[in-house]
Amino acid sequence: MCMHDEAAPHYIDMIDQTTLGHRYIKEQFNVTPRIGWQIDPFGHSAVQAYLLSAEVGFDFLFFARIDYQDRAKRINEKTLEVVWRASKSLGSSAQIMTGISPKNYEPPSDNFYFEVGDTSPIVQDDMNLFDYNVPERVNDFVSAAIAQANITRTNHIMWTMGTDFKYQYAHTWFRQMDKFIHYVNQDGRVNALYSTPSMYIDAKYAANESWPLKTDDFFPYADRENAYWTGYFTSRPALKGYVRTMSAYYLAARQLEFFKGRNEVGLSTDSLADALALVQHHDAVSGTEKQHVADDYAKRLSIGYTEAEKVVAASLACLTEFSKNGCVNPITNFQQCPLLNISYCPPSEVDLSSGKSLVVVVYNPLGWKREDIIRIPVINENVTVKDSKGKVIESQLLPLLKDSMSLRNSYSTAYLGKSTNVTPSYWLAFSASVPPLGFNTYIISSAKQAASHSGMRTVYKSQIRQNDTIEVGPGNLKLLYSGKRAKLMRYINSKTSVNKLLEQSYIYYRGDDGSKDLQPSGAYIFRPNGTYPIEPEGQLSFTILRGPLLDEVHQRINPWIYQVTRVYKGKDHAEIEFTVGPIPIDDGIGKEVVTQITSNMISNKTFYTDSSGRDFIERIRDYRKDWNLEVNQPIAGNYYPVNLGIYMKDNSSELSILVDRSVGGSSIADGQLELMLHRRLVADDNRGVSEALNETVCVFDKCEGLTIIGKYYLRIDPVGEAAKWRRSFGQEIYSPFLLAFTEQDGDHWANSHLATYSAMDTTYVLPDNVALITLQELDSGKILLRLAHLYEIEEDTDLSVMSSVELKKVFPKKKISKVTEMNLSANQERAVMEKKRLVWRVEGSSKEQPTAVRGSPVDPAKLVVELAPMEIRTFVIEFYSER
Amino acid sequence: MCMHDEAAPHYIDMIDQTTLGHRYIKEQFNVTPRIGWQIDPFGHSAVQAYLLSAEVGFDFLFFARIDYQDRAKRINEKTLEVVWRASKSLGSSAQIMTGISPKNYEPPSDNFYFEVGDTSPIVQDDMNLFDYNVPERVNDFVSAAIAQANITRTNHIMWTMGTDFKYQYAHTWFRQMDKFIHYVNQDGRVNALYSTPSMYIDAKYAANESWPLKTDDFFPYADRENAYWTGYFTSRPALKGYVRTMSAYYLAARQLEFFKGRNEVGLSTDSLADALALVQHHDAVSGTEKQHVADDYAKRLSIGYTEAEKVVAASLACLTEFSKNGCVNPITNFQQCPLLNISYCPPSEVDLSSGKSLVVVVYNPLGWKREDIIRIPVINENVTVKDSKGKVIESQLLPLLKDSMSLRNSYSTAYLGKSTNVTPSYWLAFSASVPPLGFNTYIISSAKQAASHSGMRTVYKSQIRQNDTIEVGPGNLKLLYSGKRAKLMRYINSKTSVNKLLEQSYIYYRGDDGSKDLQPSGAYIFRPNGTYPIEPEGQLSFTILRGPLLDEVHQRINPWIYQVTRVYKGKDHAEIEFTVGPIPIDDGIGKEVVTQITSNMISNKTFYTDSSGRDFIERIRDYRKDWNLEVNQPIAGNYYPVNLGIYMKDNSSELSILVDRSVGGSSIADGQLELMLHRRLVADDNRGVSEALNETVCVFDKCEGLTIIGKYYLRIDPVGEAAKWRRSFGQEIYSPFLLAFTEQDGDHWANSHLATYSAMDTTYVLPDNVALITLQELDSGKILLRLAHLYEIEEDTDLSVMSSVELKKVFPKKKISKVTEMNLSANQERAVMEKKRLVWRVEGSSKEQPTAVRGSPVDPAKLVVELAPMEIRTFVIEFYSER
């Protein structure tokens, strides 16, 4: 549907949008694309190469933007066209022939632009006119062709005759190209023709050339010295967060849409699918669009969400009101809370003292059984939580502190256009346990007094001064804080025996204003001009809330940074929720806000970041595998996109950080990881946005810089044992519980409703190393199923192995009539794709490397899907009719 | 052929180019235009109204650019649409209904531009899209329509949906206009339609409204305070001079082409006609184009000239070799000297001492017999001039002084690309007498010694110091100079008893650089910022050459202004030849060079300038007839275009100046007239040229500011007696003698050649008040004849009367079979034009003024053409076949 970005999108979104587009093209035009045309994105991910190119069946991937130093070397060595083997796990079975254009995606020189108003000389072939210039123009053309031929293998070169915003009047171009082709071929030194990427690659393939090998990826991208396109990894963090939230919601909503049965007419998840596809564009989720365009993207997502929300509500109503006749006019009105991030949830902010109960249906879109803490705002103190069997369960009240309230008030007013008339006082926290692809139900009702196991204690700064070390955490994990400095000092896990010095702090980079060399920091480009520590100002604000389920550490870092650190009884990681903004720019200085996690680990310049949320790639500071890096931006040039997480390790342990959205991250010093959380800048960076990245939000007529809330998750494991958390919990971060609320009079919900449900066989869960990343009913009534092995080879001792999924147990209530394995984008059968795919020769490898391990074809009787490490398999499944 | 300028073109050029265009349209499309569309020219001339609109048969004249103060008043009073009665002489018989657009020639507001890349909102009528905006856009449209309707008479308004450089992709406009028309008419408040000027004026006419009357013209034009478009009256004086020279040459060449007989194939004057037509464009002769465009115009003129030169040479060869068999393969090779202005004339720069003679054929394109001094450069001192009967006539040698030689050397090198190898030493002057539409021949040959009557005396400054008053002039006219000050002091004509104090000097205006308000002086705009006198520097250089035919006063005014004043024995005017340039701008200051003629006349703020070379219009300093002028530019706002001349008068005398090309002129102080001769500026004036008007010329790689040479002519007459000189001599300035040279061995040219010739009956000349402005053979073998009465009513006691021309005597050698009177542009019969012309009602005039006097229809037997004052009559004449 679009030319997606390759840094900010999650691989599931990349798959979804590509599937939507490829199936559309197939349906409308009966065409199966052979070429990946990623001509503009600002850096290129390994996932784009091996998944979104090789696994969709492309024969070639084109793009233009790679590091200027890399390009110079490749031009010099004629290695602009390569075989890209981007997956350690899948190796040559998922490699893609790749062409990098020698300059950009424009005509070969400034001399061949023919848009209305362009100044390149037209081909004047009327000899009666003064500006007759056929010989000169033919020479220009031939010179440009030969110059490119000199840096290209084989006798074939491609010119991209156009660029952004061109062909608004196509005639202006074609008239000139017609003439060029005519006169150049008359000249005969070169042969010019209208071509297509397909024609080009067929000619290249026929030349039977061998090509250099490329591994890993093409991040980060700099188009010249001091112009690293690493700012956009974080630009518009609120939009990036919204996209991630919607992505997860869409995954869950499609499951529920399927359980209910997709309607041919009426509500569907389609408009959310469209909006999500669109927003993967390389000037959308990337944050590199004008403000009004960003607003439009968010609006489309919101419209899509609103429709999907109704599909979800209807499906849950159907499932909870389950009858043998299926879903007929369900009556339950489920509400949801998309604004829980700003503590705003009208269905839970109800007075339960009159005897009403609040029913909370908790849906788990993962294929695993799962427990997690749920937090909802409530107005009553005296509430109790019961499980679906009517048993009171442990819960905890946490006061809604003034900083959260203030944010809730202003942002809910901005959202609603008026103030809310109810004010919750507490967060109610309780633990929910939910089966795979299913739900559980909890009932919240009024109690004579607060349940005894709800505990709330606040410890204020003044009280803790005496005691220099404060221990936080109700379970295995303890965080030790310095009371004096109000700072994290140490991370201790009694179960894993990890005990590490650990600090966490904020800094900002001053965004260069371009006064030196007209290259400011901007939406695309990260150009720091000085590092400034952010120290708490004045009296340290440091509040600790303790309870049976979790402890919270509240810290006001400065007037525009607030932080809550949560340690849960049942979780061996810390959750850090940051509230950043409005970043002040009244001093005329743009700021890029970063959190730094500092340990004493000997990380040896090395750290790891994921590729589009999937493979982890080793990064070495101030170093590139492919060329001898000339370091001119020691900070910006070491930033990488982080979608899932970033980690470092030493001989004893691994420190991992997982994120809730895409951000930029790095390790600028050994033992330290950093994430850029938010940025607000004052100048445009001259790459096409033509606006400073200066997000504001208005409440009525008062506007201020945008405040964002986000979370990251931190854990230290013994070395070699961290992948399980990164992969499994990473999946939980991506797919949080989906909450639906309704009210009932009294306490008899379970009598009349199905309180707990799993779509899968109740005895079955997916293997720990497999995630269900697509379950979607197609228009044809068939379903699309995608299963993903979550581990790379050698990533985990136990889980980097072949795994298998029993389809019969995934769909216990239906009978499968046919399983067709498809390519990744589901526009062709996988077998067909494999058969027609071109096999490009790799330079110097007389024998190909041993074929990667992959799951066997699915036996139609057994219906078991095998998945090798990092394998994603896509199926169209048909069922026998239920009637 | 183009939308001609109305300030810089001569009316004959305006007629020629319009005729070329109108006849082309008639021939190609059988269409006779009804509308004058002068939407862009920067001020509008009376001649455009009564001649080029009324007399071509237009029903309406549209334009956009009038003074902002005038426009404000007209908007206020609903007088943007007027009946323009521009000719005093022809009155209501040559008036034109005129529409002035309320703003410019663009869409009604910034909100209706639809070129590719424009930012006006499109009409989004897809209700499913976020930017659906039909109601808003309809409201925008209706508001704009009503706003314009409120300042317009009748219910009809016109929108010009486009502007410069638009419709490069017409679809972008029409798609939006289609939608506007659809939805606006659905709305119903106004009715919108695709229209044409014709449809518009038919609707206006049907409304039977009465319209205000407008007289005179619309000069000067200011689009806002401090932005008077009066600089272009002088911009590119060399191009303006070249155009005028070519215009005259074209007139003469067509005559000669006809005498020889126009060939259907082969050489013709057509390419000169095309080039001249093109260069009348309002960004051509106006001087308001980029340098490379100006170069292209000059190149086209040069190409056209080169072809016409051959036609002329061939015709003169035919006529001089006249035989009874007509013109069959003439052998004489006539050369011409288009670069006489830089003293460069290869055919006359020949060594005659070997016995060769130089034959000079002098052609007179006027309808009157005429005497004039001819000057050609020669290398020998001992030369004699004989008339066609072999009689030696008086001649005079004038040394070619070093200033002229230096200019000749550099400009001839620039022209030829190499130095000349011959250097003339003298100008040879002699008087030629030539019959109307005919030629005479003079023979120049070597003599033993310089003819005794050739005299040369030089008086140098040092010698004249003692004598304070120096009298110059061999005839009636004496100019008195102060020897000490080297300045003109007094003008005395013994015949007319005029004796007046008279000074002449140079100043420059500093061209504003725009630093105050971004409005610099530029190609269009004259924005003076201070007046600076130019005083001779150091030792005064003052040389007087005296002789029997003329005296010359040479003055070096400053390093970049040189002046020669000539007083001829037989002429009662002074001829001032100025050489101006390179104007220095190394001080970063643009300069606009002006000559001032100062008398003690009580001119009472009043002066007169011609309209496009024809009618004289009264100008009053700091005053406009049509509104109460707010004076903010006391110099620029009083400048007017001068094509023919400028004069002032008081109770006793008239001081007239005639020019050799179009320039800007004014009378900034009583008793004073001034002409702007040259301008060189450093900033663009933001009206579309996007270049500073900074003309340079390069000799090999050395470039410097352009030097120009020009002439003006000055005479003082008793009051009421000046028109004769202005009209008759004005015609001589426009149509100088055409010189053709050839060599012969010995002295027997007259034996073998026709030495003198007139196309007219030898007993006949045209009346003094009539000029033949077109004599041209049409492709059809018919001829086009245009006769112009040269006087306005009441301009001259004797000559402002009905006159008549006897066609039989104009064409004595042919027999006229048919005379058809045409409209001015000769695309329809005059009678047809008169019949179909719309008659617009004038406000407040219950009775029309008495019809102007005009000549009667031509009696086909008598074949006499009557011409009333200022009347121009156009005829297609057919002859009986000569065989």
Short mmCIF file of N, CA and C in Angstrom, two decimals, chain A residues 115-117 129-130 168-169 172 296 299-300 303, chain B residues 115-117 129-130 168-169 172 296 299-300 303:
data_model
loop_
_atom_site.label_atom_id
_atom_site.label_comp_id
_atom_site.label_asym_id
_atom_site.label_seq_id
_atom_site.Cartn_x
_atom_site.Cartn_y
_atom_site.Cartn_z
N GLU A 115 10.31 18.58 -15.74
CA GLU A 115 9.02 19.00 -15.20
C GLU A 115 8.70 20.41 -15.71
N VAL A 116 7.44 20.76 -15.71
CA VAL A 116 7.08 22.15 -16.01
C VAL A 116 7.90 23.06 -15.09
N GLY A 117 8.59 23.99 -15.67
CA GLY A 117 9.36 24.92 -14.87
C GLY A 117 10.80 24.50 -14.65
N LEU A 129 15.31 26.31 -35.65
CA LEU A 129 15.24 27.15 -34.46
C LEU A 129 16.63 27.42 -33.91
N PHE A 130 16.73 28.56 -33.25
CA PHE A 130 18.03 29.02 -32.79
C PHE A 130 18.65 28.08 -31.78
N GLN A 168 3.78 15.52 -12.97
CA GLN A 168 2.45 16.10 -12.80
C GLN A 168 1.88 16.40 -14.18
N TYR A 169 2.76 16.60 -15.13
CA TYR A 169 2.35 16.73 -16.52
C TYR A 169 3.32 15.84 -17.30
N THR A 172 5.57 16.45 -20.48
CA THR A 172 6.81 17.24 -20.52
C THR A 172 8.03 16.32 -20.46
N ASP A 296 -3.36 14.33 10.03
CA ASP A 296 -4.23 13.55 9.17
C ASP A 296 -4.01 12.06 9.38
N LYS A 299 -5.65 11.09 12.55
CA LYS A 299 -7.11 11.12 12.38
C LYS A 299 -7.60 9.84 11.70
N ARG A 300 -6.87 9.43 10.68
CA ARG A 300 -7.27 8.21 9.97
C ARG A 300 -7.15 6.99 10.87
N ILE A 303 -10.12 7.08 13.20
CA ILE A 303 -11.35 6.63 12.55
C ILE A 303 -11.35 5.12 12.39
N GLU B 115 -2.49 26.24 -11.09
CA GLU B 115 -1.36 25.67 -11.82
C GLU B 115 -0.75 24.54 -11.01
N VAL B 116 -0.06 23.64 -11.65
CA VAL B 116 0.71 22.63 -10.92
C VAL B 116 1.58 23.35 -9.90
N GLY B 117 1.46 22.97 -8.67
CA GLY B 117 2.28 23.58 -7.63
C GLY B 117 1.62 24.75 -6.93
N LEU B 129 -13.90 12.19 1.34
CA LEU B 129 -12.53 12.62 1.65
C LEU B 129 -12.54 13.71 2.72
N PHE B 130 -11.44 13.73 3.44
CA PHE B 130 -11.35 14.63 4.59
C PHE B 130 -11.43 16.08 4.19
N GLN B 168 0.19 25.63 -18.32
CA GLN B 168 1.18 24.73 -18.89
C GLN B 168 0.60 23.32 -18.84
N TYR B 169 -0.30 23.10 -17.91
CA TYR B 169 -1.04 21.84 -17.86
C TYR B 169 -2.49 22.25 -17.65
N THR B 172 -5.24 21.12 -15.05
CA THR B 172 -5.30 21.48 -13.63
C THR B 172 -6.27 22.63 -13.40
N ASP B 296 18.40 37.75 -28.34
CA ASP B 296 17.67 36.98 -29.35
C ASP B 296 16.85 37.90 -30.25
N LYS B 299 19.14 39.52 -32.62
CA LYS B 299 19.61 38.56 -33.61
C LYS B 299 18.56 38.35 -34.70
N ARG B 300 17.31 38.24 -34.29
CA ARG B 300 16.25 38.05 -35.27
C ARG B 300 16.11 39.27 -36.19
N ILE B 303 18.93 39.09 -38.63
CA ILE B 303 18.69 38.10 -39.69
C ILE B 303 17.69 38.65 -40.70
#
